[in-house]
Amino acid sequence: MKSIPLVDLKAQFQGIKPEVMPAIESVLDGMNLFLGENVYHLERDFAEMCHAKYGVGVGSGTEALFLALTACGIGVGDEVITVPNTFFATVEAIVLTGARPVFVDIDPGTYTMDPSQIEDVVGPRTKAVIPVHLYGQPADMGPIKRVASKYGLKIIEDACQAHGATYDDRRTGSLGDVAAFSFYYSKNLGAYGEGGIITTKNRAIATHMQMLRNHGSSQRYYHTYYGTNSRLDEIQAAILRVKLPYLEQWSTRRRALALEYSQRLKDIPEVQTPVEREGSSHVYHLYVIQVPDRDDLQAWLKRHGVQTGIHYPVPIHLQPACAHMGYSEGSFPVAEAAADRILSLPIYPELAIEDVAYICQTIKDYYGKRSGSKRRMLTVVKGDQS
Ligand SMILES: *Cc1c(COP(=O)(O)O)cnc(C)c1O
């Protein structure tokens, strides 16, 4: 039987191993382990890829968000608007600053922030908005920017799933005031440990974040601010420098696999394939479908050797940690309905087209079997009546 994982990091490593191993060795030979030349070059090249001016390497995507918010002056008493269908860290970073997260619902097609709802929740304490470029697709930044500038809100992009995606020909990382990226190992650009980067066009914010990641200091043992320890390390930066030049071709491959999936699944009425917003490019960190009987289909795929995921099963406002926020079931109907129906299918650049064909056929077989049994049931009912 086939065995297809949700992501396969071993396959990617085999392809780049001859470049990765000497890069790691060279860091260890030099024993300059933090914020050295690899971090410096990665920051410069990553920022350039994003059409941003500055890059600041940090310890994780979560810390990237936290430091970006802090550098934008967000803290105790402030409110930050975001969405409930994201990885928990988006909201955690807001809470860590002392600010209060406020949610708006999502667009049902793209799963990203519904800009038309922002104005309803803007209040005197609102300071910023965090659109999440979920699954690899940029949020609808045009209208988000219009509301943000009307109310003087900072925009912090959560670009942790969308390295290299574009919106109106501009890259994520340059669509707001500051952007946070994760180098978690399964992200489109992943390290072999923890890591993240913050990008911005604003020099003052960049300098502030450079100090915040290193104990609020620019000169050793002299501290201008209370910061934290969130330095990107040289080994991770060296690995990421090897990987960065491949990002474009990996994204192209992800898009080709997504197209293959969507073409093969489009005739199954129960399956809703991803919607790409016109004018933006989706980099398919995840390929997420919606189906009415998600748990059954997931179990069926597992029985046929296909690993899938759910991103995410519980919207943040219904998480136990967030009970104090005062939201309840029904607060965000679109995000809640999606959480019960979404299913992430395997996607990674090394995935074979034949495997996509196999997965789609397995889904077709599942629905074929179901409608077959429905038809049989109808026949039985008719038989009983006559
Ligand atoms: C991965 C991720 C994060 C957190 O990044 P880490 O590097 O794991 O801390 C934040 N937001 C989103 C949307 C993510 O997918």
Tab-separated table of C-alpha atoms and ligand atoms in Angstrom:
chain	number	residue	atom	x	y	z
A	1	MET	CA	0.000	0.000	0.000
A	2	LYS	CA	1.051	3.599	-0.598
A	3	SER	CA	2.322	5.668	2.306
A	4	ILE	CA	2.204	9.422	1.691
A	5	PRO	CA	3.089	11.798	4.547
A	6	LEU	CA	1.622	15.296	4.974
A	7	VAL	CA	5.143	16.719	4.559
A	8	ASP	CA	8.416	14.960	3.760
A	9	LEU	CA	11.447	16.841	5.023
A	10	LYS	CA	13.853	13.945	4.511
A	11	ALA	CA	13.381	14.083	0.751
A	12	GLN	CA	14.239	17.780	0.603
A	13	PHE	CA	17.321	17.324	2.786
A	14	GLN	CA	18.731	14.611	0.516
A	15	GLY	CA	18.631	17.054	-2.408
A	16	ILE	CA	20.545	19.845	-0.640
A	17	LYS	CA	22.737	17.805	1.731
A	18	PRO	CA	25.962	18.426	-0.259
A	19	GLU	CA	25.472	22.173	0.271
A	20	VAL	CA	24.098	22.088	3.818
A	21	MET	CA	26.805	20.004	5.457
A	22	PRO	CA	29.782	22.254	4.544
A	23	ALA	CA	27.749	25.334	5.531
A	24	ILE	CA	27.199	23.912	9.026
A	25	GLU	CA	30.815	22.792	9.268
A	26	SER	CA	32.088	26.230	8.362
A	27	VAL	CA	30.048	27.835	11.177
A	28	LEU	CA	31.428	25.326	13.674
A	29	ASP	CA	34.998	25.807	12.436
A	30	GLY	CA	34.643	29.558	13.038
A	31	MET	CA	32.728	29.213	16.357
A	32	ASN	CA	31.005	32.524	15.761
A	33	LEU	CA	27.581	31.189	16.698
A	34	PHE	CA	25.167	34.143	16.946
A	35	LEU	CA	24.342	37.208	14.839
A	36	GLY	CA	27.373	36.797	12.585
A	37	GLU	CA	27.897	36.973	8.826
A	38	ASN	CA	25.343	34.267	7.992
A	39	VAL	CA	22.582	36.098	9.855
A	40	TYR	CA	23.672	39.392	8.284
A	41	HIS	CA	23.584	37.978	4.720
A	42	LEU	CA	20.327	36.129	5.287
A	43	GLU	CA	18.682	39.292	6.630
A	44	ARG	CA	19.800	41.257	3.597
A	45	ASP	CA	18.842	38.604	1.009
A	46	PHE	CA	15.522	37.718	2.623
A	47	ALA	CA	14.515	41.391	2.879
A	48	GLU	CA	15.428	41.872	-0.779
A	49	MET	CA	13.327	38.854	-1.777
A	50	CYS	CA	10.374	40.471	0.067
A	51	HIS	CA	10.878	43.912	-1.514
A	52	ALA	CA	11.466	45.147	2.059
A	53	LYS	CA	14.419	47.217	3.238
A	54	TYR	CA	15.405	45.582	6.489
A	55	GLY	CA	15.388	42.049	7.844
A	56	VAL	CA	15.908	41.181	11.511
A	57	GLY	CA	16.635	37.527	12.299
A	58	VAL	CA	15.031	36.283	15.511
A	59	GLY	CA	14.431	33.113	17.511
A	60	SER	CA	11.017	32.064	16.089
A	61	GLY	CA	7.937	33.263	14.235
A	62	THR	CA	6.155	33.744	17.544
A	63	GLU	CA	8.927	36.054	18.758
A	64	ALA	CA	8.973	37.812	15.405
A	65	LEU	CA	5.303	38.743	15.962
A	66	PHE	CA	5.889	39.723	19.583
A	67	LEU	CA	8.909	41.926	18.785
A	68	ALA	CA	7.172	43.500	15.785
A	69	LEU	CA	4.199	44.470	17.972
A	70	THR	CA	6.493	45.783	20.694
A	71	ALA	CA	8.535	47.845	18.229
A	72	CYS	CA	5.278	49.334	16.926
A	73	GLY	CA	4.558	50.530	20.453
A	74	ILE	CA	1.789	48.022	21.217
A	75	GLY	CA	1.411	47.178	24.897
A	76	VAL	CA	-0.818	47.148	27.962
A	77	GLY	CA	-4.253	48.685	27.368
A	78	ASP	CA	-4.092	48.476	23.565
A	79	GLU	CA	-6.255	46.369	21.273
A	80	VAL	CA	-5.074	44.478	18.216
A	81	ILE	CA	-7.462	43.130	15.575
A	82	THR	CA	-6.856	39.707	14.048
A	83	VAL	CA	-8.695	36.511	13.013
A	84	PRO	CA	-9.706	33.460	15.059
A	85	ASN	CA	-8.615	30.874	12.455
A	86	THR	CA	-4.859	30.960	12.721
A	87	PHE	CA	-2.107	29.199	14.577
A	88	PHE	CA	-2.342	30.051	18.277
A	89	ALA	CA	0.937	32.038	18.215
A	90	THR	CA	-0.663	34.997	16.395
A	91	VAL	CA	-2.889	35.618	19.391
A	92	GLU	CA	-0.302	34.587	21.962
A	93	ALA	CA	2.077	37.269	20.675
A	94	ILE	CA	-0.614	39.949	21.173
A	95	VAL	CA	-1.333	38.738	24.717
A	96	LEU	CA	2.405	38.617	25.523
A	97	THR	CA	2.667	42.378	24.878
A	98	GLY	CA	-0.132	43.016	27.386
A	99	ALA	CA	-2.564	44.062	24.632
A	100	ARG	CA	-5.995	42.532	24.021
A	101	PRO	CA	-6.792	40.531	20.868
A	102	VAL	CA	-10.054	41.425	19.115
A	103	PHE	CA	-11.311	39.136	16.371
A	104	VAL	CA	-13.124	39.605	13.089
A	105	ASP	CA	-14.454	36.752	10.963
A	106	ILE	CA	-12.965	35.527	7.708
A	107	ASP	CA	-13.874	35.455	4.054
A	108	PRO	CA	-15.389	32.004	3.383
A	109	GLY	CA	-13.524	31.506	0.086
A	110	THR	CA	-9.953	32.395	1.035
A	111	TYR	CA	-10.018	31.854	4.837
A	112	THR	CA	-8.315	35.240	5.309
A	113	MET	CA	-9.546	38.313	7.231
A	114	ASP	CA	-12.830	39.822	6.009
A	115	PRO	CA	-11.832	43.501	5.683
A	116	SER	CA	-15.454	44.677	5.707
A	117	GLN	CA	-15.759	43.726	9.392
A	118	ILE	CA	-12.739	45.645	10.709
A	119	GLU	CA	-14.466	48.985	11.069
A	120	ASP	CA	-17.164	47.446	13.308
A	121	VAL	CA	-14.606	46.587	16.003
A	122	VAL	CA	-12.268	49.587	15.814
A	123	GLY	CA	-12.392	51.505	19.085
A	124	PRO	CA	-10.370	54.170	20.878
A	125	ARG	CA	-7.848	51.561	22.084
A	126	THR	CA	-7.301	49.869	18.719
A	127	LYS	CA	-3.666	50.286	17.686
A	128	ALA	CA	-2.926	47.617	15.118
A	129	VAL	CA	-4.266	44.893	12.864
A	130	ILE	CA	-2.616	41.535	12.141
A	131	PRO	CA	-3.807	40.022	8.872
A	132	VAL	CA	-2.723	36.379	8.587
A	133	HIS	CA	-1.623	35.192	5.130
A	134	LEU	CA	-3.134	31.809	5.861
A	135	TYR	CA	-2.089	28.592	4.077
A	136	GLY	CA	0.217	30.650	1.820
A	137	GLN	CA	-2.286	33.161	0.409
A	138	PRO	CA	-1.974	36.897	1.202
A	139	ALA	CA	-4.908	38.470	3.028
A	140	ASP	CA	-6.871	41.082	1.050
A	141	MET	CA	-4.447	43.910	1.831
A	142	GLY	CA	-5.972	46.689	-0.302
A	143	PRO	CA	-9.119	47.199	1.791
A	144	ILE	CA	-7.257	46.327	5.019
A	145	LYS	CA	-4.790	49.142	4.302
A	146	ARG	CA	-7.612	51.585	3.583
A	147	VAL	CA	-9.256	50.982	6.983
A	148	ALA	CA	-5.890	50.965	8.773
A	149	SER	CA	-4.887	54.323	7.375
A	150	LYS	CA	-8.328	55.807	8.108
A	151	TYR	CA	-7.913	54.968	11.824
A	152	GLY	CA	-4.106	55.246	12.054
A	153	LEU	CA	-3.603	51.539	12.774
A	154	LYS	CA	-0.284	49.771	12.284
A	155	ILE	CA	-0.360	46.682	10.058
A	156	ILE	CA	1.710	43.711	11.178
A	157	GLU	CA	1.582	40.892	8.632
A	158	ASP	CA	1.592	37.365	9.979
A	159	ALA	CA	3.497	35.966	7.000
A	160	CYS	CA	4.615	32.806	8.807
A	161	GLN	CA	2.941	30.615	6.141
A	162	ALA	CA	3.517	32.774	3.086
A	163	HIS	CA	7.202	33.254	2.224
A	164	GLY	CA	7.395	34.740	-1.266
A	165	ALA	CA	3.638	35.024	-1.937
A	166	THR	CA	2.479	38.138	-3.787
A	167	TYR	CA	-0.440	40.576	-3.682
A	168	ASP	CA	-0.697	42.965	-6.649
A	169	ASP	CA	2.892	42.052	-7.568
A	170	ARG	CA	4.215	42.998	-4.145
A	171	ARG	CA	5.652	40.364	-1.891
A	172	THR	CA	4.464	39.474	1.599
A	173	GLY	CA	6.862	41.157	4.005
A	174	SER	CA	6.342	44.522	2.309
A	175	LEU	CA	2.548	44.796	2.448
A	176	GLY	CA	2.247	46.476	5.852
A	177	ASP	CA	4.402	48.285	8.418
A	178	VAL	CA	6.185	45.174	9.679
A	179	ALA	CA	5.958	41.473	8.829
A	180	ALA	CA	6.762	38.337	10.805
A	181	PHE	CA	7.993	35.109	9.195
A	182	SER	CA	8.656	31.727	10.769
A	183	PHE	CA	11.480	29.345	9.868
A	184	TYR	CA	9.825	26.449	11.718
A	185	TYR	CA	11.076	23.311	10.010
A	186	SER	CA	7.895	22.518	8.066
A	187	LYS	CA	7.291	26.054	6.758
A	188	ASN	CA	7.953	26.795	3.069
A	189	LEU	CA	11.399	28.042	4.111
A	190	GLY	CA	12.333	26.058	7.197
A	191	ALA	CA	15.411	25.846	9.406
A	192	TYR	CA	16.617	22.696	11.176
A	193	GLY	CA	15.760	24.176	14.545
A	194	GLU	CA	13.835	27.289	15.581
A	195	GLY	CA	14.068	30.615	13.774
A	196	GLY	CA	12.166	33.578	12.366
A	197	ILE	CA	12.651	36.932	10.678
A	198	ILE	CA	10.954	40.334	10.771
A	199	THR	CA	10.932	42.601	7.718
A	200	THR	CA	10.166	46.305	7.436
A	201	LYS	CA	10.816	49.378	5.313
A	202	ASN	CA	11.087	51.535	8.435
A	203	ARG	CA	14.620	52.123	9.652
A	204	ALA	CA	13.672	53.201	13.184
A	205	ILE	CA	11.492	50.109	13.689
A	206	ALA	CA	14.272	47.881	12.310
A	207	THR	CA	16.849	49.340	14.697
A	208	HIS	CA	14.445	48.997	17.611
A	209	MET	CA	13.820	45.322	16.788
A	210	GLN	CA	17.545	44.631	16.396
A	211	MET	CA	17.999	45.826	19.953
A	212	LEU	CA	14.879	44.123	21.367
A	213	ARG	CA	16.021	40.688	20.157
A	214	ASN	CA	19.288	41.139	22.030
A	215	HIS	CA	18.312	42.376	25.513
A	216	GLY	CA	17.495	45.909	24.345
A	217	SER	CA	21.126	46.488	23.640
A	218	SER	CA	23.254	47.584	20.684
A	219	GLN	CA	26.486	47.646	22.623
A	220	ARG	CA	27.300	44.762	24.903
A	221	TYR	CA	26.302	45.318	28.560
A	222	TYR	CA	24.639	48.676	27.772
A	223	HIS	CA	20.828	48.358	27.682
A	224	THR	CA	18.535	50.988	26.195
A	225	TYR	CA	15.306	48.954	26.487
A	226	TYR	CA	13.937	45.857	28.173
A	227	GLY	CA	14.128	43.356	25.348
A	228	THR	CA	14.542	39.611	25.329
A	229	ASN	CA	16.871	36.890	24.103
A	230	SER	CA	15.675	36.083	20.609
A	231	ARG	CA	18.761	35.865	18.428
A	232	LEU	CA	18.794	33.815	15.230
A	233	ASP	CA	21.759	31.479	15.406
A	234	GLU	CA	24.460	31.153	12.760
A	235	ILE	CA	23.912	27.461	12.062
A	236	GLN	CA	20.241	28.047	11.243
A	237	ALA	CA	21.103	31.136	9.182
A	238	ALA	CA	23.742	29.177	7.219
A	239	ILE	CA	21.181	26.436	6.448
A	240	LEU	CA	18.586	29.038	5.439
A	241	ARG	CA	21.096	30.730	3.128
A	242	VAL	CA	21.495	27.421	1.306
A	243	LYS	CA	17.723	27.039	1.031
A	244	LEU	CA	16.686	30.601	0.135
A	245	PRO	CA	17.800	30.402	-3.542
A	246	TYR	CA	15.511	27.359	-3.985
A	247	LEU	CA	12.421	29.041	-2.544
A	248	GLU	CA	11.119	30.332	-5.874
A	249	GLN	CA	11.308	26.929	-7.593
A	250	TRP	CA	9.811	25.198	-4.552
A	251	SER	CA	6.873	27.643	-4.628
A	252	THR	CA	6.395	27.040	-8.354
A	253	ARG	CA	6.300	23.309	-7.703
A	254	ARG	CA	3.789	23.741	-4.856
A	255	ARG	CA	1.563	25.758	-7.192
A	256	ALA	CA	1.795	23.080	-9.889
A	257	LEU	CA	0.820	20.367	-7.394
A	258	ALA	CA	-2.092	22.498	-6.170
A	259	LEU	CA	-3.309	22.986	-9.737
A	260	GLU	CA	-3.131	19.232	-10.301
A	261	TYR	CA	-5.176	18.608	-7.142
A	262	SER	CA	-7.771	21.240	-8.050
A	263	GLN	CA	-8.208	19.914	-11.585
A	264	ARG	CA	-8.603	16.342	-10.423
A	265	LEU	CA	-10.987	17.218	-7.575
A	266	LYS	CA	-13.170	19.780	-9.335
A	267	ASP	CA	-15.783	17.272	-10.498
A	268	ILE	CA	-16.536	15.921	-7.025
A	269	PRO	CA	-19.498	18.018	-5.826
A	270	GLU	CA	-18.767	17.391	-2.128
A	271	VAL	CA	-15.218	18.819	-2.354
A	272	GLN	CA	-14.545	22.554	-2.233
A	273	THR	CA	-11.045	23.275	-3.555
A	274	PRO	CA	-8.996	26.369	-2.534
A	275	VAL	CA	-10.006	29.751	-3.974
A	276	GLU	CA	-7.181	31.957	-5.243
A	277	ARG	CA	-7.847	35.660	-5.056
A	278	GLU	CA	-7.335	37.394	-8.393
A	279	GLY	CA	-4.135	39.427	-8.480
A	280	SER	CA	-2.377	37.449	-5.772
A	281	SER	CA	-0.209	34.365	-5.861
A	282	HIS	CA	-0.733	31.603	-3.329
A	283	VAL	CA	2.385	29.638	-2.305
A	284	TYR	CA	0.432	26.665	-0.886
A	285	HIS	CA	2.112	26.112	2.441
A	286	LEU	CA	-1.006	23.971	2.850
A	287	TYR	CA	-3.494	22.621	0.321
A	288	VAL	CA	-6.807	22.777	2.181
A	289	ILE	CA	-10.121	21.410	0.922
A	290	GLN	CA	-13.559	21.582	2.557
A	291	VAL	CA	-15.852	18.574	2.737
A	292	PRO	CA	-19.083	17.889	4.644
A	293	ASP	CA	-17.909	14.618	6.235
A	294	ARG	CA	-14.335	15.568	7.048
A	295	ASP	CA	-13.597	13.075	9.842
A	296	ASP	CA	-14.846	10.097	7.800
A	297	LEU	CA	-12.875	11.146	4.735
A	298	GLN	CA	-9.771	11.660	6.865
A	299	ALA	CA	-10.122	8.145	8.312
A	300	TRP	CA	-10.676	6.700	4.815
A	301	LEU	CA	-7.523	8.411	3.509
A	302	LYS	CA	-5.547	7.153	6.498
A	303	ARG	CA	-6.706	3.593	5.794
A	304	HIS	CA	-5.388	4.065	2.255
A	305	GLY	CA	-1.974	5.314	3.383
A	306	VAL	CA	-2.526	9.084	3.053
A	307	GLN	CA	-1.671	11.302	6.011
A	308	THR	CA	-3.709	14.509	6.289
A	309	GLY	CA	-3.984	17.373	8.789
A	310	ILE	CA	-6.509	19.890	10.146
A	311	HIS	CA	-5.346	23.513	10.300
A	312	TYR	CA	-6.917	24.251	12.692
A	313	PRO	CA	-9.553	22.133	14.456
A	314	VAL	CA	-10.561	24.709	17.112
A	315	PRO	CA	-10.864	28.449	16.333
A	316	ILE	CA	-8.816	30.491	18.796
A	317	HIS	CA	-11.818	32.195	20.428
A	318	LEU	CA	-13.052	28.758	21.525
A	319	GLN	CA	-9.710	27.650	22.998
A	320	PRO	CA	-9.722	27.114	26.780
A	321	ALA	CA	-6.926	29.690	27.163
A	322	CYS	CA	-9.151	32.355	25.613
A	323	ALA	CA	-12.286	31.833	27.708
A	324	HIS	CA	-11.642	35.191	29.435
A	325	MET	CA	-12.150	37.076	26.155
A	326	GLY	CA	-15.907	36.624	26.372
A	327	TYR	CA	-16.489	35.082	22.960
A	328	SER	CA	-18.600	31.972	22.538
A	329	GLU	CA	-19.791	29.497	19.947
A	330	GLY	CA	-21.526	31.470	17.218
A	331	SER	CA	-19.293	34.556	17.595
A	332	PHE	CA	-17.514	33.859	14.276
A	333	PRO	CA	-19.750	31.578	12.221
A	334	VAL	CA	-17.587	31.462	9.083
A	335	ALA	CA	-14.413	30.458	10.915
A	336	GLU	CA	-16.359	27.965	13.058
A	337	ALA	CA	-18.040	26.318	10.064
A	338	ALA	CA	-14.686	26.037	8.277
A	339	ALA	CA	-13.033	24.392	11.294
A	340	ASP	CA	-15.470	21.462	11.040
A	341	ARG	CA	-14.972	20.975	7.310
A	342	ILE	CA	-11.328	21.696	6.434
A	343	LEU	CA	-8.791	19.031	5.567
A	344	SER	CA	-5.148	19.594	4.582
A	345	LEU	CA	-3.880	17.184	1.920
A	346	PRO	CA	-0.170	16.340	1.512
A	347	ILE	CA	1.833	19.053	-0.253
A	348	TYR	CA	5.602	19.564	-0.490
A	349	PRO	CA	7.856	20.206	-3.468
A	350	GLU	CA	9.117	16.599	-3.628
A	351	LEU	CA	5.581	15.127	-3.752
A	352	ALA	CA	5.077	13.211	-7.035
A	353	ILE	CA	2.243	14.059	-9.450
A	354	GLU	CA	1.343	10.334	-9.391
A	355	ASP	CA	0.845	10.611	-5.637
A	356	VAL	CA	-1.542	13.535	-6.146
A	357	ALA	CA	-3.391	11.376	-8.690
A	358	TYR	CA	-3.564	8.524	-6.179
A	359	ILE	CA	-4.866	10.798	-3.399
A	360	CYS	CA	-7.540	12.296	-5.673
A	361	GLN	CA	-8.597	8.832	-6.868
A	362	THR	CA	-8.858	7.694	-3.241
A	363	ILE	CA	-11.147	10.666	-2.514
A	364	LYS	CA	-13.207	9.858	-5.642
A	365	ASP	CA	-13.522	6.238	-4.529
A	366	TYR	CA	-14.759	7.408	-1.128
A	367	TYR	CA	-17.559	9.502	-2.607
A	368	GLY	CA	-18.307	6.861	-5.245
A	369	LYS	CA	-18.767	4.269	-2.521
A	370	ARG	CA	-21.018	6.628	-0.541
A	371	SER	CA	-23.311	7.587	-3.377
A	372	GLY	CA	-23.364	3.902	-4.362
A	373	SER	CA	-24.641	2.937	-0.915
A	374	LYS	CA	-27.133	5.856	-0.929
A	375	ARG	CA	-28.518	4.583	-4.218
A	376	ARG	CA	-28.825	1.105	-2.772
A	377	MET	CA	-30.655	2.468	0.278
A	378	LEU	CA	-33.126	4.313	-1.941
A	379	THR	CA	-33.829	1.099	-3.846
A	380	VAL	CA	-34.513	-0.718	-0.577
A	381	VAL	CA	-36.916	2.014	0.605
A	382	LYS	CA	-38.774	1.890	-2.693
A	383	GLY	CA	-38.945	-1.880	-2.443
A	384	ASP	CA	-40.479	-1.640	1.028
A	385	GLN	CA	-43.168	0.770	-0.157
A	386	SER	CA	-44.360	-1.331	-3.027
B	1	LIG	C1	4.128	28.866	12.399
B	1	LIG	C2	3.274	30.032	12.651
B	1	LIG	C3	3.563	30.950	13.667
B	1	LIG	C4	4.646	30.748	14.698
B	1	LIG	O1	5.922	30.493	14.190
B	1	LIG	P1	6.966	29.686	15.118
B	1	LIG	O2	8.246	29.832	14.355
B	1	LIG	O3	6.505	28.283	15.185
B	1	LIG	O4	7.021	30.345	16.438
B	1	LIG	C5	2.755	32.067	13.783
B	1	LIG	N1	1.702	32.267	12.968
B	1	LIG	C6	1.381	31.385	11.990
B	1	LIG	C7	0.208	31.678	11.111
B	1	LIG	C8	2.138	30.234	11.819
B	1	LIG	O5	1.791	29.354	10.867
